[in-house]
mmCIF file of C-alpha atoms in Angstrom:
data_model
loop_
_atom_site.group_PDB
_atom_site.id
_atom_site.type_symbol
_atom_site.label_atom_id
_atom_site.label_comp_id
_atom_site.label_asym_id
_atom_site.label_seq_id
_atom_site.Cartn_x
_atom_site.Cartn_y
_atom_site.Cartn_z
ATOM 1 C CA ALA V 1 -29.274 -24.955 -2.386
ATOM 2 C CA GLY V 2 -29.904 -24.126 -6.018
ATOM 3 C CA THR V 3 -29.374 -26.264 -9.140
ATOM 4 C CA LEU V 4 -26.462 -27.200 -11.491
ATOM 5 C CA LYS V 5 -27.263 -28.653 -14.874
ATOM 6 C CA THR V 6 -24.570 -29.968 -17.247
ATOM 7 C CA SER V 7 -24.562 -31.548 -20.769
ATOM 8 C CA GLY V 8 -21.848 -32.846 -22.897
ATOM 9 C CA SER V 9 -19.238 -35.598 -23.148
ATOM 10 C CA VAL V 10 -15.622 -36.291 -22.218
ATOM 11 C CA SER V 11 -13.567 -39.073 -23.851
ATOM 12 C CA PHE V 12 -10.495 -40.784 -22.543
ATOM 13 C CA ALA V 13 -10.265 -43.326 -25.458
ATOM 14 C CA GLY V 14 -6.787 -44.174 -26.816
ATOM 15 C CA GLY V 15 -5.019 -42.354 -24.051
ATOM 16 C CA ARG V 16 -6.450 -39.031 -25.256
ATOM 17 C CA ARG V 17 -8.436 -36.689 -23.044
ATOM 18 C CA GLU V 18 -10.876 -34.374 -24.845
ATOM 19 C CA GLY V 19 -14.384 -33.126 -24.628
ATOM 20 C CA ALA V 20 -16.554 -30.262 -23.246
ATOM 21 C CA LEU V 21 -19.303 -29.769 -20.705
ATOM 22 C CA ASP V 22 -21.855 -26.948 -20.882
ATOM 23 C CA PHE V 23 -23.130 -25.865 -17.452
ATOM 24 C CA ALA V 24 -26.004 -23.703 -16.132
ATOM 25 C CA LEU V 25 -26.178 -22.508 -12.520
ATOM 26 C CA ASP V 26 -29.389 -21.240 -10.801
ATOM 27 C CA ARG V 27 -28.927 -19.752 -7.454
ATOM 28 C CA LEU V 28 -26.309 -22.389 -6.673
ATOM 29 C CA SER V 29 -24.773 -22.167 -3.195
ATOM 30 C CA ILE V 30 -20.920 -22.392 -3.901
ATOM 31 C CA VAL V 31 -19.845 -21.473 -0.327
ATOM 32 C CA ASP V 32 -22.071 -21.651 2.810
ATOM 33 C CA MET V 33 -20.036 -21.184 6.048
ATOM 34 C CA PRO V 34 -20.261 -18.688 8.943
ATOM 35 C CA GLY V 35 -19.099 -15.470 7.601
ATOM 36 C CA GLN V 36 -18.499 -16.737 4.057
ATOM 37 C CA LYS V 37 -21.480 -17.152 1.589
ATOM 38 C CA LEU V 38 -21.720 -17.151 -2.060
ATOM 39 C CA GLN V 39 -24.760 -18.015 -4.257
ATOM 40 C CA VAL V 40 -24.447 -17.691 -8.047
ATOM 41 C CA SER V 41 -26.329 -18.064 -11.363
ATOM 42 C CA GLY V 42 -25.019 -18.139 -14.870
ATOM 43 C CA SER V 43 -23.686 -20.369 -17.649
ATOM 44 C CA GLY V 44 -20.519 -21.382 -19.270
ATOM 45 C CA LYS V 45 -18.362 -24.271 -20.666
ATOM 46 C CA LEU V 46 -15.578 -26.367 -19.372
ATOM 47 C CA ALA V 47 -13.446 -27.855 -22.134
ATOM 48 C CA LEU V 48 -10.595 -30.417 -21.960
ATOM 49 C CA GLU V 49 -7.923 -30.781 -24.667
ATOM 50 C CA GLY V 50 -5.220 -33.104 -23.422
ATOM 51 C CA ALA V 51 -3.493 -31.518 -20.347
ATOM 52 C CA ARG V 52 -5.176 -28.197 -21.048
ATOM 53 C CA LEU V 53 -8.373 -27.111 -19.317
ATOM 54 C CA ALA V 54 -10.397 -24.092 -20.429
ATOM 55 C CA LEU V 55 -13.199 -22.486 -18.327
ATOM 56 C CA THR V 56 -15.332 -19.789 -20.003
ATOM 57 C CA GLY V 57 -18.674 -18.295 -19.069
ATOM 58 C CA ALA V 58 -20.653 -15.456 -17.368
ATOM 59 C CA ILE V 59 -21.446 -15.689 -13.672
ATOM 60 C CA ARG V 60 -23.575 -13.383 -11.445
ATOM 61 C CA ALA V 61 -23.737 -13.356 -7.673
ATOM 62 C CA ASP V 62 -27.243 -13.666 -6.300
ATOM 63 C CA GLN V 63 -25.972 -13.325 -2.754
ATOM 64 C CA GLY V 64 -22.422 -12.860 -1.284
ATOM 65 C CA LEU V 65 -20.938 -12.185 2.106
ATOM 66 C CA ILE V 66 -17.254 -11.949 2.985
ATOM 67 C CA GLU V 67 -16.334 -11.319 6.640
ATOM 68 C CA LEU V 68 -12.781 -10.086 6.914
ATOM 69 C CA GLN V 69 -10.537 -10.983 9.802
ATOM 70 C CA GLU V 70 -9.476 -8.008 12.014
ATOM 71 C CA TRP V 71 -6.027 -6.793 11.179
ATOM 72 C CA ASP V 72 -4.803 -6.818 14.716
ATOM 73 C CA ARG V 73 -1.957 -9.475 14.542
ATOM 74 C CA PRO V 74 1.502 -8.694 13.163
ATOM 75 C CA SER V 75 2.894 -10.696 10.299
ATOM 76 C CA LEU V 76 6.411 -11.232 8.765
ATOM 77 C CA SER V 77 7.552 -9.436 5.807
ATOM 78 C CA GLU V 78 7.760 -11.502 2.507
ATOM 79 C CA ASP V 79 11.581 -11.080 2.523
ATOM 80 C CA VAL V 80 11.951 -12.852 5.819
ATOM 81 C CA VAL V 81 13.249 -16.392 5.440
ATOM 82 C CA ILE V 82 12.776 -18.934 8.235
ATOM 83 C CA VAL V 83 15.402 -21.645 8.140
ATOM 84 C CA GLY V 84 13.806 -25.122 7.633
ATOM 85 C CA ARG V 85 10.406 -23.789 6.459
ATOM 86 C CA GLU V 86 9.509 -23.897 2.742
ATOM 87 C CA ARG V 87 8.681 -20.535 1.264
ATOM 88 C CA ALA V 88 5.228 -20.291 -0.229
ATOM 89 C CA ALA V 89 4.899 -19.252 -3.924
ATOM 90 C CA HIS V 90 3.164 -16.042 -4.652
ATOM 91 C CA GLY V 91 2.739 -16.283 -8.532
ATOM 92 C CA GLY V 92 -0.651 -14.881 -8.614
ATOM 93 C CA GLY V 93 -1.481 -17.015 -11.591
ATOM 94 C CA ALA V 94 -3.997 -19.733 -12.393
ATOM 95 C CA ALA V 95 -3.142 -23.447 -12.170
ATOM 96 C CA PRO V 96 -0.697 -24.596 -14.919
ATOM 97 C CA GLY V 97 -2.700 -25.622 -18.096
ATOM 98 C CA LEU V 98 -5.784 -23.706 -16.985
ATOM 99 C CA ARG V 99 -7.278 -21.078 -19.352
ATOM 100 C CA LEU V 100 -9.822 -18.592 -17.871
ATOM 101 C CA ALA V 101 -12.293 -16.366 -19.560
ATOM 102 C CA LEU V 102 -14.844 -15.409 -17.061
ATOM 103 C CA ASP V 103 -17.164 -12.376 -16.827
ATOM 104 C CA LEU V 104 -18.151 -11.956 -13.083
ATOM 105 C CA ASP V 105 -20.981 -9.687 -11.853
ATOM 106 C CA LEU V 106 -21.340 -8.966 -8.187
ATOM 107 C CA GLY V 107 -25.031 -8.390 -8.531
ATOM 108 C CA GLU V 108 -26.995 -6.231 -6.032
ATOM 109 C CA ASN V 109 -26.531 -8.274 -2.720
ATOM 110 C CA PHE V 110 -22.758 -8.750 -2.208
ATOM 111 C CA ARG V 111 -21.472 -7.454 1.124
ATOM 112 C CA VAL V 112 -18.098 -7.266 2.834
ATOM 113 C CA ARG V 113 -17.812 -6.846 6.589
ATOM 114 C CA GLY V 114 -15.016 -6.760 9.124
ATOM 115 C CA ALA V 115 -11.667 -4.880 9.715
ATOM 116 C CA GLY V 116 -13.688 -1.728 10.086
ATOM 117 C CA LEU V 117 -15.458 -2.070 6.824
ATOM 118 C CA ASN V 118 -19.166 -2.588 6.202
ATOM 119 C CA ALA V 119 -20.207 -2.260 2.594
ATOM 120 C CA ARG V 120 -22.359 -3.422 -0.156
ATOM 121 C CA LEU V 121 -20.369 -3.813 -3.470
ATOM 122 C CA VAL V 122 -21.537 -3.722 -7.023
ATOM 123 C CA GLY V 123 -19.794 -3.950 -10.383
ATOM 124 C CA ALA V 124 -18.406 -6.365 -12.892
ATOM 125 C CA ILE V 125 -14.892 -7.620 -13.888
ATOM 126 C CA GLN V 126 -13.556 -9.719 -16.595
ATOM 127 C CA VAL V 127 -11.087 -12.408 -15.468
ATOM 128 C CA ARG V 128 -8.535 -13.715 -17.859
ATOM 129 C CA SER V 129 -5.666 -16.179 -17.708
ATOM 130 C CA ASP V 130 -3.776 -18.145 -20.196
ATOM 131 C CA ASP V 131 -1.051 -20.195 -18.399
ATOM 132 C CA GLY V 132 0.168 -16.974 -16.817
ATOM 133 C CA PRO V 133 -0.788 -14.365 -14.123
ATOM 134 C CA THR V 134 -4.420 -14.005 -13.713
ATOM 135 C CA LYS V 135 -5.513 -10.565 -15.023
ATOM 136 C CA ALA V 136 -8.782 -8.735 -14.501
ATOM 137 C CA LYS V 137 -10.382 -5.659 -16.044
ATOM 138 C CA GLY V 138 -13.362 -3.743 -14.706
ATOM 139 C CA VAL V 139 -14.502 -1.664 -11.636
ATOM 140 C CA VAL V 140 -16.006 -2.664 -8.329
ATOM 141 C CA ARG V 141 -17.746 0.014 -6.451
ATOM 142 C CA VAL V 142 -19.137 0.618 -3.013
ATOM 143 C CA ALA V 143 -22.879 1.177 -3.425
ATOM 144 C CA GLU V 144 -23.288 2.051 0.270
ATOM 145 C CA GLY V 145 -21.205 1.463 3.329
ATOM 146 C CA SER V 146 -19.147 2.778 6.193
ATOM 147 C CA TYR V 147 -15.587 2.532 7.434
ATOM 148 C CA THR V 148 -14.284 2.774 11.025
ATOM 149 C CA ALA V 149 -11.187 4.900 11.391
ATOM 150 C CA TYR V 150 -9.611 6.734 14.292
ATOM 151 C CA GLY V 151 -12.472 5.377 16.589
ATOM 152 C CA GLN V 152 -15.157 6.928 14.285
ATOM 153 C CA ARG V 153 -17.663 5.395 11.992
ATOM 154 C CA LEU V 154 -17.240 7.162 8.603
ATOM 155 C CA GLN V 155 -19.589 7.150 5.706
ATOM 156 C CA ILE V 156 -18.087 6.001 2.466
ATOM 157 C CA GLU V 157 -18.730 8.785 -0.068
ATOM 158 C CA ARG V 158 -16.713 7.195 -2.893
ATOM 159 C CA GLY V 159 -15.266 3.796 -3.178
ATOM 160 C CA ALA V 160 -13.834 1.869 -6.180
ATOM 161 C CA LEU V 161 -11.462 -0.932 -6.929
ATOM 162 C CA MET V 162 -10.315 -0.481 -10.493
ATOM 163 C CA PHE V 163 -8.884 -3.638 -12.163
ATOM 164 C CA ASP V 164 -6.583 -3.229 -15.196
ATOM 165 C CA GLY V 165 -3.834 -5.828 -14.724
ATOM 166 C CA GLN V 166 -3.034 -8.434 -12.089
ATOM 167 C CA ILE V 167 -6.190 -9.456 -10.181
ATOM 168 C CA THR V 168 -4.308 -9.172 -6.827
ATOM 169 C CA ASN V 169 -3.378 -5.522 -7.258
ATOM 170 C CA PRO V 170 -6.327 -3.245 -8.224
ATOM 171 C CA ALA V 171 -6.051 0.555 -7.957
ATOM 172 C CA LEU V 172 -7.932 2.178 -5.039
ATOM 173 C CA ASP V 173 -10.113 5.346 -5.036
ATOM 174 C CA ILE V 174 -11.895 5.600 -1.540
ATOM 175 C CA LEU V 175 -13.167 8.521 0.318
ATOM 176 C CA ALA V 176 -14.874 8.183 3.798
ATOM 177 C CA LEU V 177 -16.066 11.137 5.830
ATOM 178 C CA ARG V 178 -17.509 12.063 9.228
ATOM 179 C CA LYS V 179 -20.734 13.775 8.059
ATOM 180 C CA ASN V 180 -23.158 16.338 9.303
ATOM 181 C CA GLN V 181 -20.820 18.720 10.942
ATOM 182 C CA ARG V 182 -19.465 22.122 9.872
ATOM 183 C CA VAL V 183 -16.163 20.668 8.682
ATOM 184 C CA GLU V 184 -16.671 17.156 7.197
ATOM 185 C CA ALA V 185 -13.439 15.379 7.744
ATOM 186 C CA GLY V 186 -12.208 11.851 6.847
ATOM 187 C CA VAL V 187 -9.703 9.806 4.979
ATOM 188 C CA ALA V 188 -8.900 9.312 1.287
ATOM 189 C CA ILE V 189 -7.137 6.143 0.104
ATOM 190 C CA THR V 190 -5.577 5.945 -3.221
ATOM 191 C CA GLY V 191 -2.742 3.906 -4.827
ATOM 192 C CA THR V 192 -3.016 0.212 -5.083
ATOM 193 C CA VAL V 193 -3.925 -2.691 -2.704
ATOM 194 C CA LEU V 194 -0.248 -3.556 -2.467
ATOM 195 C CA SER V 195 0.851 0.013 -2.184
ATOM 196 C CA PRO V 196 -2.001 2.126 -0.581
ATOM 197 C CA ARG V 197 -1.711 5.773 0.168
ATOM 198 C CA THR V 198 -3.824 7.295 2.895
ATOM 199 C CA ARG V 199 -4.294 10.915 3.663
ATOM 200 C CA LEU V 200 -6.588 13.193 5.820
ATOM 201 C CA VAL V 201 -9.115 15.243 3.893
ATOM 202 C CA SER V 202 -11.889 17.716 4.874
ATOM 203 C CA PHE V 203 -14.544 19.943 3.231
ATOM 204 C CA PRO V 204 -14.024 22.818 3.382
ATOM 205 C CA PRO V 205 -10.219 22.377 3.373
ATOM 206 C CA VAL V 206 -8.479 23.074 6.740
ATOM 207 C CA PRO V 207 -4.956 22.303 8.070
ATOM 208 C CA ASP V 208 -4.198 18.789 9.090
ATOM 209 C CA ALA V 209 -4.372 19.366 12.699
ATOM 210 C CA GLU V 210 -7.853 20.729 12.257
ATOM 211 C CA LYS V 211 -8.851 17.790 10.113
ATOM 212 C CA LEU V 212 -7.816 15.383 12.737
ATOM 213 C CA SER V 213 -9.704 17.249 15.429
ATOM 214 C CA TRP V 214 -12.876 17.358 13.434
ATOM 215 C CA LEU V 215 -12.502 13.693 12.535
ATOM 216 C CA ILE V 216 -11.844 12.484 16.109
ATOM 217 C CA LEU V 217 -13.630 15.065 18.322
ATOM 218 C CA GLY V 218 -16.306 16.476 15.974
ATOM 219 C CA GLN V 219 -14.927 20.049 16.567
ATOM 220 C CA GLY V 220 -12.055 22.200 15.726
ATOM 221 C CA THR V 221 -8.893 22.853 17.802
ATOM 222 C CA GLY V 222 -9.726 26.449 18.373
ATOM 223 C CA GLY V 223 -12.785 28.772 18.730
ATOM 224 C CA ARG V 224 -15.760 28.657 21.062
ATOM 225 C CA ASP V 225 -15.883 24.883 21.330
ATOM 226 C CA ASP V 226 -12.475 24.668 23.289
ATOM 227 C CA SER V 227 -12.515 22.859 26.587
ATOM 228 C CA THR V 228 -11.798 26.106 28.376
ATOM 229 C CA LEU V 229 -14.496 28.690 27.673
ATOM 230 C CA SER V 230 -14.678 32.336 28.613
ATOM 231 C CA LEU V 231 -18.272 33.444 29.102
ATOM 232 C CA PRO V 232 -18.417 37.208 29.645
ATOM 233 C CA SER V 233 -21.291 37.589 27.196
ATOM 234 C CA VAL V 234 -23.965 35.459 28.710
ATOM 235 C CA GLY V 235 -24.724 37.322 31.870
ATOM 236 C CA ALA V 236 -23.428 39.250 34.818
ATOM 237 C CA ALA V 237 -23.025 36.100 36.881
ATOM 238 C CA ALA V 238 -20.479 34.763 34.427
ATOM 239 C CA LYS V 239 -18.473 38.065 34.107
ATOM 240 C CA ASP V 240 -14.752 37.477 33.873
ATOM 241 C CA SER V 241 -15.318 33.729 34.714
ATOM 242 C CA GLU V 242 -13.748 30.837 33.082
ATOM 243 C CA TYR V 243 -15.288 27.284 32.881
ATOM 244 C CA VAL V 244 -13.575 23.925 32.248
ATOM 245 C CA SER V 245 -15.929 21.627 30.532
ATOM 246 C CA VAL V 246 -16.181 17.966 29.466
ATOM 247 C CA GLY V 247 -18.545 16.553 26.980
ATOM 248 C CA ALA V 248 -19.725 14.028 24.477
ATOM 249 C CA GLN V 249 -20.897 13.926 20.959
ATOM 250 C CA ILE V 250 -24.416 12.315 21.395
ATOM 251 C CA THR V 251 -25.205 12.397 17.678
ATOM 252 C CA SER V 252 -23.544 13.764 14.560
ATOM 253 C CA SER V 253 -25.507 17.084 15.232
ATOM 254 C CA LEU V 254 -25.779 17.193 19.041
ATOM 255 C CA HIS V 255 -22.911 17.860 21.544
ATOM 256 C CA VAL V 256 -23.509 17.959 25.332
ATOM 257 C CA GLY V 257 -21.086 19.437 27.853
ATOM 258 C CA VAL V 258 -20.851 20.013 31.551
ATOM 259 C CA GLY V 259 -18.665 22.794 32.935
ATOM 260 C CA ARG V 260 -17.197 23.942 36.329
ATOM 261 C CA SER V 261 -15.985 27.499 37.091
ATOM 262 C CA ILE V 262 -12.224 27.615 37.826
ATOM 263 C CA THR V 263 -12.608 30.860 39.714
ATOM 264 C CA GLY V 264 -15.714 30.030 41.885
ATOM 265 C CA THR V 265 -18.361 27.329 42.479
ATOM 266 C CA GLY V 266 -20.458 27.894 39.344
ATOM 267 C CA THR V 267 -21.671 25.079 37.132
ATOM 268 C CA LEU V 268 -22.828 25.075 33.536
ATOM 269 C CA LEU V 269 -24.696 22.712 31.188
ATOM 270 C CA LYS V 270 -24.072 23.384 27.569
ATOM 271 C CA LEU V 271 -25.940 21.979 24.471
ATOM 272 C CA THR V 272 -24.664 22.595 21.055
ATOM 273 C CA TYR V 273 -26.769 21.665 18.033
ATOM 274 C CA LEU V 274 -25.539 21.877 14.406
ATOM 275 C CA ILE V 275 -28.334 23.059 12.130
ATOM 276 C CA SER V 276 -26.351 23.082 8.884
ATOM 277 C CA ASP V 277 -22.711 23.245 7.889
ATOM 278 C CA ARG V 278 -22.602 26.976 8.923
ATOM 279 C CA TRP V 279 -25.485 27.587 11.381
ATOM 280 C CA SER V 280 -25.418 26.185 14.947
ATOM 281 C CA VAL V 281 -27.196 27.151 18.238
ATOM 282 C CA GLN V 282 -25.803 26.784 21.664
ATOM 283 C CA THR V 283 -27.921 27.024 24.809
ATOM 284 C CA ARG V 284 -26.333 27.199 28.365
ATOM 285 C CA SER V 285 -27.968 26.778 31.784
ATOM 286 C CA GLY V 286 -26.739 27.009 35.333
ATOM 287 C CA ASP V 287 -25.022 29.973 36.756
ATOM 288 C CA ALA V 288 -24.462 31.366 33.341
ATOM 289 C CA SER V 289 -27.708 30.905 31.268
ATOM 290 C CA GLY V 290 -28.414 32.001 27.732
ATOM 291 C CA ALA V 291 -28.407 31.115 24.116
ATOM 292 C CA ILE V 292 -26.221 32.011 21.232
ATOM 293 C CA VAL V 293 -26.641 31.444 17.503
ATOM 294 C CA TYR V 294 -23.424 31.056 15.456
ATOM 295 C CA TYR V 295 -22.738 31.608 11.795
ATOM 296 C CA THR V 296 -19.339 30.306 10.807
ATOM 297 C CA LEU V 297 -16.964 31.129 7.968
ATOM 298 C CA SER V 298 -13.845 28.967 7.326
ATOM 299 C CA PHE V 299 -10.576 30.050 5.862
ATOM 300 C CA GLU V 300 -7.627 28.017 4.720
#
């Protein structure tokens, strides 16, 4: 799909190789395979001077899709040598004799999916190479997307790949959170692609054990949402009783639990709804019925 137009001339007379071709792309499909698609527009020049080839231009992605393979298989470290197998080169540079000067724009419809990531990327980078390592300068950002970690689907609040050197090792600045709960917890990834650093974060700040609990369970490690609940305040039938409950997070705001008395035969149905980051309401029905409104303050 799309069009490619070229004009120019190349000469091989007298054993010499020289010439140039100008090119123009209009929604040209460069890659079209399951899980890998790229359609581009732009213009540039391909010049030949002896054994040296130069590619310059500005390219914009009209549509792009990259589906990543799941990272579920082990791999050998690069310092492992297998006898009898030739080691692959990892120079990170362009082909010998190739000079690159390309301005690349991801456009508004470039998506990456797989390995827990589902994101739309925007931004632009300048790619340069002159018989050496390919370098890039610019920023690629996550316009919208999610990231799955610890079994939870997190919203990417901030995501950036910052290029200022070798194209294979951009710097990272990524923040993904489990949203719409009193403590919004998630992960922050910094460092570089080849040396990433991951840490737990939360807003408001809480200890790491609390961050992990809010991230995985949607509630803290202590307080009124514990699995064992004392309910002396909801009626005489529940006086001095304890209930063991199990539950599930139905939505980011609604938690449903079912409890059984450990001192009798009572049962309990509990619904907890998060109104805002501080206000929540909890209703209980069964042998101990009632409703409670909570206002929560958090401290480091």
